């Protein structure tokens, strides 16, 4: 619950911890209460609030629950570190504009400065591919050049059969 409160505050929401016996979070936007987050991480909206705000809060809570075991990146940053390799980082964050989880890659260059990839990535697969290629963690060209044994065998068989024609 504490991580959800901290994360929502980083995203511009105001959060108040409520309840002595059953703890819950009161979520405010621009000083007005919009909903509650209960101990079981369910989101309840104040009547009259639209479903877009509910969907957004639900996605944020789900994102934080999924990533709460990860270390946060930097001071006061709303990103979670997914992978670290030789000081380089692949992070994930919740983008309020799109309402989705996004990924960023931070690479340390030769002079020791950190640079991020722009644009960020919508999918983990695209982000991990960029991270691996930028950090040279795995030589992707060499890995792609090696065909599985059954494909090499099939290719040799086709060549042999074609010679007989």
C-alpha positions as a Python dict, from the first residue, in 0.01 Angstrom:
ca = {
    (1, 'X'): (0, 0, 0),
    (2, 'X'): (283, 238, 85),
    (3, 'X'): (444, 193, -256),
    (4, 'X'): (116, 263, -431),
    (5, 'X'): (75, 584, -229),
    (6, 'X'): (430, 696, -310),
    (7, 'X'): (390, 612, -678),
    (8, 'X'): (56, 791, -710),
    (9, 'X'): (209, 1100, -547),
    (10, 'X'): (494, 1090, -797),
    (11, 'X'): (235, 1087, -1074),
    (12, 'X'): (60, 1397, -939),
    (13, 'X'): (-214, 1248, -725),
    (14, 'X'): (-261, 1327, -359),
    (15, 'X'): (-295, 1026, -131),
    (16, 'X'): (-410, 1014, 230),
    (17, 'X'): (-370, 704, 445),
    (18, 'X'): (-701, 635, 625),
    (19, 'X'): (-844, 381, 867),
    (20, 'X'): (-713, 236, 1188),
    (21, 'X'): (-855, -115, 1178),
    (22, 'X'): (-894, -156, 803),
    (23, 'X'): (-645, 58, 623),
    (24, 'X'): (-727, 223, 288),
    (25, 'X'): (-596, 506, 73),
    (26, 'X'): (-802, 809, -20),
    (27, 'X'): (-698, 933, -365),
    (28, 'X'): (-739, 1300, -455),
    (29, 'X'): (-678, 1484, -781),
    (30, 'X'): (-651, 1864, -776),
    (31, 'X'): (-769, 1862, -413),
    (32, 'X'): (-1090, 1670, -485),
    (33, 'X'): (-1140, 1309, -372),
    (34, 'X'): (-1187, 1071, -663),
    (35, 'X'): (-1164, 727, -506),
    (36, 'X'): (-1030, 474, -257),
    (37, 'X'): (-778, 193, -275),
    (38, 'X'): (-862, -82, -28),
    (39, 'X'): (-620, -320, 147),
    (40, 'X'): (-683, -591, -110),
    (41, 'X'): (-581, -339, -382),
    (42, 'X'): (-931, -297, -522),
    (43, 'X'): (-1018, 48, -648),
    (44, 'X'): (-1348, 208, -549),
    (45, 'X'): (-1455, 536, -702),
    (46, 'X'): (-1662, 811, -545),
    (47, 'X'): (-2001, 817, -713),
    (48, 'X'): (-2019, 1062, -997),
    (49, 'X'): (-1658, 1007, -1108),
    (50, 'X'): (-1615, 889, -1465),
    (51, 'X'): (-1493, 547, -1568),
    (52, 'X'): (-1177, 687, -1731),
    (53, 'X'): (-1041, 789, -1390),
    (54, 'X'): (-1133, 446, -1253),
    (55, 'X'): (-957, 269, -1540),
    (56, 'X'): (-647, 485, -1496),
    (57, 'X'): (-630, 424, -1119),
    (58, 'X'): (-688, 52, -1171),
    (59, 'X'): (-404, 32, -1426),
    (60, 'X'): (-167, 226, -1196),
    (61, 'X'): (-246, 2, -899),
    (62, 'X'): (-200, -308, -1115),
    (63, 'X'): (132, -175, -1249),
    (64, 'X'): (266, -102, -899),
    (65, 'X'): (151, -440, -765),
    (66, 'X'): (329, -615, -1050),
    (67, 'X'): (655, -422, -1007),
    (68, 'X'): (664, -353, -633),
    (69, 'X'): (936, -614, -578),
    (70, 'X'): (1174, -423, -810),
    (71, 'X'): (1415, -150, -701),
    (72, 'X'): (1320, 206, -795),
    (73, 'X'): (1552, 403, -1021),
    (74, 'X'): (1707, 719, -877),
    (75, 'X'): (1582, 959, -613),
    (76, 'X'): (1210, 1034, -634),
    (77, 'X'): (1187, 869, -972),
    (78, 'X'): (874, 681, -1074),
    (79, 'X'): (1064, 408, -1259),
    (80, 'X'): (1144, 53, -1159),
    (81, 'X'): (1470, -114, -1260),
    (82, 'X'): (1401, -431, -1458),
    (83, 'X'): (1761, -520, -1555),
    (84, 'X'): (2104, -382, -1468),
    (85, 'X'): (2411, -484, -1667),
    (86, 'X'): (2748, -314, -1615),
    (87, 'X'): (2577, -1, -1484),
    (88, 'X'): (2335, 14, -1778),
    (89, 'X'): (1967, -11, -1691),
    (90, 'X'): (1640, -118, -1843),
    (91, 'X'): (1354, 44, -1651),
    (92, 'X'): (977, 40, -1660),
    (93, 'X'): (735, 319, -1573),
    (94, 'X'): (369, 405, -1601),
    (95, 'X'): (299, 667, -1866),
    (96, 'X'): (2, 882, -1767),
    (97, 'X'): (-44, 1016, -2121),
    (98, 'X'): (-96, 672, -2275),
    (99, 'X'): (-216, 497, -1960),
    (100, 'X'): (22, 209, -2023),
    (101, 'X'): (344, 58, -1899),
    (102, 'X'): (648, 174, -2096),
    (103, 'X'): (1018, 94, -2092),
    (104, 'X'): (1335, 304, -2111),
    (105, 'X'): (1697, 208, -2165),
    (106, 'X'): (1979, 400, -1995),
    (107, 'X'): (2329, 339, -2130),
    (108, 'X'): (2659, 460, -1983),
    (109, 'X'): (2876, 589, -2268),
    (110, 'X'): (3258, 587, -2288),
    (111, 'X'): (3289, 915, -2099),
    (112, 'X'): (3077, 779, -1811),
    (113, 'X'): (2767, 987, -1887),
    (114, 'X'): (2426, 826, -1882),
    (115, 'X'): (2208, 865, -2188),
    (116, 'X'): (1856, 734, -2239),
    (117, 'X'): (1699, 597, -2550),
    (118, 'X'): (1443, 823, -2704),
    (119, 'X'): (1174, 722, -2780),
    (120, 'X'): (1080, 486, -2501),
    (121, 'X'): (942, 142, -2580),
    (122, 'X'): (585, 12, -2564),
    (123, 'X'): (680, -353, -2528),
    (124, 'X'): (927, -543, -2316),
    (125, 'X'): (1052, -734, -2622),
    (126, 'X'): (1149, -417, -2808),
    (127, 'X'): (1313, -271, -2498),
    (128, 'X'): (1513, -583, -2417),
    (129, 'X'): (1631, -611, -2777),
    (130, 'X'): (1755, -250, -2764),
    (131, 'X'): (1914, -307, -2423),
    (132, 'X'): (2097, -619, -2539),
    (133, 'X'): (2222, -456, -2859),
    (134, 'X'): (2333, -134, -2683),
    (135, 'X'): (2515, -311, -2400),
    (136, 'X'): (2660, -591, -2615),
    (137, 'X'): (2533, -832, -2352),
    (138, 'X'): (2478, -1087, -2628),
    (139, 'X'): (2607, -1067, -2984),
    (140, 'X'): (2269, -1075, -3161),
    (141, 'X'): (2421, -1106, -3509),
    (142, 'X'): (2622, -1412, -3410),
    (143, 'X'): (2323, -1566, -3234),
    (144, 'X'): (2101, -1508, -3540),
    (145, 'X'): (2367, -1648, -3776),
    (146, 'X'): (2364, -1986, -3605),
    (147, 'X'): (2083, -2192, -3750),
    (148, 'X'): (1942, -2484, -3558),
    (149, 'X'): (2075, -2824, -3657),
    (150, 'X'): (1748, -2941, -3814),
    (151, 'X'): (1737, -2638, -4045),
    (152, 'X'): (2100, -2686, -4155),
    (153, 'X'): (2031, -3055, -4217),
    (154, 'X'): (1716, -2973, -4417),
    (155, 'X'): (1910, -2717, -4626),
    (156, 'X'): (2182, -2976, -4703),
    (157, 'X'): (1921, -3234, -4799),
    (158, 'X'): (1747, -2991, -5037),
    (159, 'X'): (2085, -2903, -5200),
    (160, 'X'): (2164, -3273, -5242),
    (161, 'X'): (1825, -3351, -5395),
    (162, 'X'): (1847, -3051, -5630),
    (163, 'X'): (2183, -3173, -5769),
    (164, 'X'): (2017, -3491, -5891),
    (165, 'X'): (1769, -3301, -6109),
}
